[in-house]
Each structure stands twice: as structure tokens, then as C-alpha cells.
mmCIF file of C-alpha atoms in Angstrom:
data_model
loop_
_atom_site.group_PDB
_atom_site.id
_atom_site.type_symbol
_atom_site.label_atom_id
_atom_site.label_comp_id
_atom_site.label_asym_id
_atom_site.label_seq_id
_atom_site.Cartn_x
_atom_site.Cartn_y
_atom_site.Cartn_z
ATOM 1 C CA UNK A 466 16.442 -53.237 -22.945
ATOM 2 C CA UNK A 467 16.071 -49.529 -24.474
ATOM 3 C CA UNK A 468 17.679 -48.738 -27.734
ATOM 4 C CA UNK A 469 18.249 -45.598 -28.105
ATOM 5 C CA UNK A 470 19.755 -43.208 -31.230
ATOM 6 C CA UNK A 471 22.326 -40.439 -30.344
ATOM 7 C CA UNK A 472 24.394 -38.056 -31.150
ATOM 8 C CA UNK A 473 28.593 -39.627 -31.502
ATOM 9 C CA UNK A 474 30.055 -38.754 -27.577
ATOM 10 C CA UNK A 475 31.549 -35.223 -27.210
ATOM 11 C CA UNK A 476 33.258 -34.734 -23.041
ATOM 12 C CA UNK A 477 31.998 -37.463 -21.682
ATOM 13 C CA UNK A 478 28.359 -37.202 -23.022
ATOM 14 C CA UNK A 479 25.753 -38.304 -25.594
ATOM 15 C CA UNK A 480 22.816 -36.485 -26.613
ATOM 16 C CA UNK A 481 18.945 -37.979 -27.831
ATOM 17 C CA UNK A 482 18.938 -35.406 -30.373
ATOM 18 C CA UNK A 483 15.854 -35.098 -31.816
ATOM 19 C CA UNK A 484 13.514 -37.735 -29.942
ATOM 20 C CA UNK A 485 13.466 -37.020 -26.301
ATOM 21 C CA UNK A 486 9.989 -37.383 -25.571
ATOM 22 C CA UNK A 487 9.483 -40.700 -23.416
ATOM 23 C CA UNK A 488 13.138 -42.126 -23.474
ATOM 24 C CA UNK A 489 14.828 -40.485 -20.423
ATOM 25 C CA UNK A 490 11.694 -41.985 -18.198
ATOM 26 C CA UNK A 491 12.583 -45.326 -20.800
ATOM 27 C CA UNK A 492 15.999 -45.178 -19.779
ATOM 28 C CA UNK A 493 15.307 -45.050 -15.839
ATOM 29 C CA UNK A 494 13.099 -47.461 -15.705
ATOM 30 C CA UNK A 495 15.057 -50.154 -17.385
ATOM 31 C CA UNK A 496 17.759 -49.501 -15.184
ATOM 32 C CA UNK A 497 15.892 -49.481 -11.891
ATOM 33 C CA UNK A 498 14.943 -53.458 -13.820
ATOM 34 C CA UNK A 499 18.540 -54.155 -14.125
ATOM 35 C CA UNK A 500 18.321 -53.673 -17.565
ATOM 36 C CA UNK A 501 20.693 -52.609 -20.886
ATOM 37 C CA UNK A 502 20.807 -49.283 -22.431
ATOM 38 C CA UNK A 503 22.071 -49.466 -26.315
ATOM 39 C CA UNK A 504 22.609 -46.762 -28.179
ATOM 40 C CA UNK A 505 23.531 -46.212 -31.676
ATOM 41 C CA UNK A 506 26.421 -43.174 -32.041
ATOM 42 C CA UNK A 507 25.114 -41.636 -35.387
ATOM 43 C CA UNK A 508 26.788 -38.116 -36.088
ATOM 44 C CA UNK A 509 23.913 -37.570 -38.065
ATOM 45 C CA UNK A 510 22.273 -36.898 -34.286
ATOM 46 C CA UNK A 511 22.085 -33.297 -33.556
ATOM 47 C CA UNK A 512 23.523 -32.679 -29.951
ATOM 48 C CA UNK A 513 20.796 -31.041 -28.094
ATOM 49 C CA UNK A 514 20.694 -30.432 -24.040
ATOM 50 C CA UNK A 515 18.582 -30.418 -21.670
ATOM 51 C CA UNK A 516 16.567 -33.993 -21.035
ATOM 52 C CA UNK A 517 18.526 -35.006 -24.339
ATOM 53 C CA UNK A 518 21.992 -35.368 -22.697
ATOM 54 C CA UNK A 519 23.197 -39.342 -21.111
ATOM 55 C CA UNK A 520 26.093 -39.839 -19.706
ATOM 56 C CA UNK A 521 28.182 -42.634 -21.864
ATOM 57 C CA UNK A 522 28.688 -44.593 -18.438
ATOM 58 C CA UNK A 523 24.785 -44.974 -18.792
ATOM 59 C CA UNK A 524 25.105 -46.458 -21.962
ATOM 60 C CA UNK A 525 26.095 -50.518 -21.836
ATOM 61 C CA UNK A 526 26.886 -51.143 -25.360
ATOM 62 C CA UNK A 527 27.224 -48.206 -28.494
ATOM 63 C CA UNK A 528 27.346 -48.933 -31.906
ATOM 64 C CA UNK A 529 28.283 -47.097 -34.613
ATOM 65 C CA UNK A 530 26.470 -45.621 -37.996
ATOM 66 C CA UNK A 531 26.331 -43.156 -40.129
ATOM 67 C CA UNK A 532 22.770 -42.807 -40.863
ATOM 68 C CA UNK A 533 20.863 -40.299 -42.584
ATOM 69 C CA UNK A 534 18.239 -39.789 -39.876
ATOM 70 C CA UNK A 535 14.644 -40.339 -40.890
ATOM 71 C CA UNK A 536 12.276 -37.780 -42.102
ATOM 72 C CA UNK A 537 8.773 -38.402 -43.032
ATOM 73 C CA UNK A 538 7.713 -37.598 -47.237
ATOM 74 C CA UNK A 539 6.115 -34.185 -47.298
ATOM 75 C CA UNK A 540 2.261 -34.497 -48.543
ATOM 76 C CA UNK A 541 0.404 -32.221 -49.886
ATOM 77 C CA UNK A 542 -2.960 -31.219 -47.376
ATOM 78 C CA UNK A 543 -6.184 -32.942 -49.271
ATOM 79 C CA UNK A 544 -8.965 -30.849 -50.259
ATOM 80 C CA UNK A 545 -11.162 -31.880 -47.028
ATOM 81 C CA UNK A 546 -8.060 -30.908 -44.973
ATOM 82 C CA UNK A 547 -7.404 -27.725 -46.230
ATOM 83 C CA UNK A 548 -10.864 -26.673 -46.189
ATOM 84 C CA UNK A 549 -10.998 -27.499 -42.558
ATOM 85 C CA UNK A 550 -7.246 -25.826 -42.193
ATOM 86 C CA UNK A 551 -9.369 -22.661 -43.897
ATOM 87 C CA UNK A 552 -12.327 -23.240 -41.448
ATOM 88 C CA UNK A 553 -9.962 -23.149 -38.115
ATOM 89 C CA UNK A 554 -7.690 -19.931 -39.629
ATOM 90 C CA UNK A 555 -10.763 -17.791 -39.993
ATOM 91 C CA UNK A 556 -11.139 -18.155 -35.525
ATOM 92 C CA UNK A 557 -7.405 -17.509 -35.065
ATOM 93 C CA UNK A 558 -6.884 -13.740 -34.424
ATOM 94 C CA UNK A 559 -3.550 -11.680 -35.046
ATOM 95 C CA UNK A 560 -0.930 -12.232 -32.340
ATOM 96 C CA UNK A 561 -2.322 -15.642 -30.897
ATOM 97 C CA UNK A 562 -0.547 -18.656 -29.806
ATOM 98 C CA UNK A 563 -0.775 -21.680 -31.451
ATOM 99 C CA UNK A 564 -0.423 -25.466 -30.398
ATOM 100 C CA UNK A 565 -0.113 -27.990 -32.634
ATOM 101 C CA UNK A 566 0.778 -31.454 -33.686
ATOM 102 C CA UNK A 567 2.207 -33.041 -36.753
ATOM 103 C CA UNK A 568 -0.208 -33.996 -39.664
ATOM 104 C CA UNK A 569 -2.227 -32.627 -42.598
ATOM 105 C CA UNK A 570 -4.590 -31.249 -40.203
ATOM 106 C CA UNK A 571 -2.517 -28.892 -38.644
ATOM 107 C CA UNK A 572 -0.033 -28.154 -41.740
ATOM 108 C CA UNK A 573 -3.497 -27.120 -43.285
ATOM 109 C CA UNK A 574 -4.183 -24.707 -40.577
ATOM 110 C CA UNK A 575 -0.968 -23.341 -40.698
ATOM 111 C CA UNK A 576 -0.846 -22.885 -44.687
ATOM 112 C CA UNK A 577 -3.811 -20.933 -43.719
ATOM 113 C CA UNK A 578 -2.451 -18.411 -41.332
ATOM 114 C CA UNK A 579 0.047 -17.107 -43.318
ATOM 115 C CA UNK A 580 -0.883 -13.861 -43.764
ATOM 116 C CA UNK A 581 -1.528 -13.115 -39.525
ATOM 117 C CA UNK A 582 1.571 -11.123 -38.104
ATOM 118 C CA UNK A 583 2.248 -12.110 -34.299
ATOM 119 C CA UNK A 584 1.343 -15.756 -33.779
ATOM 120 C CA UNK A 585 3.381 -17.572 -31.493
ATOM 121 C CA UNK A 586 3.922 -21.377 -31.491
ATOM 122 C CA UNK A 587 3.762 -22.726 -28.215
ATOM 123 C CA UNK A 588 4.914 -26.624 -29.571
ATOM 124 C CA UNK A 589 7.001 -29.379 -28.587
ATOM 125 C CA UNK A 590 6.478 -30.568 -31.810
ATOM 126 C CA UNK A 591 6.135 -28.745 -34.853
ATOM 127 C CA UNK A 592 6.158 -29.516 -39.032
ATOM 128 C CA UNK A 593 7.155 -27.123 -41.890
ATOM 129 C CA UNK A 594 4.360 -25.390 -42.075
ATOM 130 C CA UNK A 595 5.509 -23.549 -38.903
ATOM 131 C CA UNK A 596 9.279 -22.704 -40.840
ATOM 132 C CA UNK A 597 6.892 -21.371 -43.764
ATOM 133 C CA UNK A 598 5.300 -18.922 -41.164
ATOM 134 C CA UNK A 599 8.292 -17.472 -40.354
ATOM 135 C CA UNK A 600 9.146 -17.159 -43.644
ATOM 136 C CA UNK A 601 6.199 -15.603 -44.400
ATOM 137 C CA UNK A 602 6.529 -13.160 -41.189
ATOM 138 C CA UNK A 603 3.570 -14.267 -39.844
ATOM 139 C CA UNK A 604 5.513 -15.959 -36.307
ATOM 140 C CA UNK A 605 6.713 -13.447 -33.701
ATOM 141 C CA UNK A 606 8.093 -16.077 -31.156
ATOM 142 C CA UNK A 607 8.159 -19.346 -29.941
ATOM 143 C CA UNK A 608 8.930 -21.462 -27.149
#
């Protein structure tokens, strides 16, 4: 069985919304077992495309609920992490890419590049700290 969170049916379709990731190859391979697809319909779920979108004949039972969806609590970088956010800025030059994950780590590094113009995020995943770049004009593109 797979449960799975999506966004409420719009012609025909559902969308992952925000968690992709593993669940389309989730999805397959429960049904190549003979196995049940359940999905909760939250409109909460943004509709995204791509990988995101499931037919609702590939669903076997929905449920509904209006859920706020979950976000993690914001926390501050610690002293060791920003200093080694401060330590990773100083060898990232104007205009470069970035990758990066989720975590104090990285939202340390990236508290730290605010004042580089150019960067790029190259991501699947990205925190805050990359909205504050933006914000801060630092972030040219991303993809």
C-alpha cells in the first residue's frame, strides 16, 4: 500500500504537490505488486505538474481533509554553523551556482552570501534562506 497526500481532483487528475521525490517510482511499484494506492484530497495541496500529476483512476480509495500542510519550525543557524556558513561563503565567487540541501548548514551558507549578485540555485530542494537571496538581489536564476 502507498499513501499518498494530494492536491483535491481538478479534470480528471490529482497532483503530489509538494513531495514528489520517490512516490511516482512508490506508486508503480505497488501496482506492478497488486497493490492499493490511497490518497488523501487536501486542497491545502498545491497542484503542481510534471511527475506530480496521477490520474484519479490510479488512486483506489481518496479521503478527504483539510489540512494545513506541514512545515518544519524555522531555527536560528548555531554559532558553529554559521561560522562554517561564513567559512564556505568566503570560496563562493559572484555569479556561481549553488546546490544545496535543507538544514542549518546550508541556511548558514546562504545567510552568508547575501551580498554576491548572480548566484544561481541549481536545487530540487531549497529552504528560506534561498527566498532571502532573492530578496536581497543576490539570485539571478534558478532551475
Amino acid at each position: 500500500m502507498v499513501i499518498v497526500q494530494t492536491s483535491p481532483p481538478s479534470a480528471g487528475t490529482v497532483s503530489l504537490g509538494i513531495e514528489v521525490n520517490i512516490l511516482p517510482a512508490a506508486i508503480e511499484a505497488v501496482r506492478a505488486r497488486g497493490g492499493l494506492v490511497v490518497a488523501q484530497l487536501n486542497p491545502h495541496m498545491p497542484y503542481t505538474f510534471g511527475d506530480a500529476v496521477l490520474a484519479e483512476d490510479e488512486i483506489d480509495y481518496a479521503i478527504e481533509a483539510d489540512e494545513p500542510l506541514a512545515s518544519p519550525v524555522p531555527r536560528p543557524p548555531g554559532e558553529v554553523a554559521h561560522r562554517i556558513g561564513e567559512r564556505v561563503a568566503r570560496l563562493v565567487p559572484e555569479h556561481a551556482t549553488l546546490q544545496l540541501g535543507i538544514g542549518a548548514i546550508p541556511d548558514a551558507v546562504l545567510a552568508s552570501l547575501l551580498d554576491r549578485r548572480g548566484l544561481g540555485v541549481w536545487s530540487e530542494m531549497f529552504s528560506d534562506g534561498v527566498l532571502a537571496l532573492e530578496k536581497a538581489g543576490a539570485r539571478a536564476w534558478s532551475r
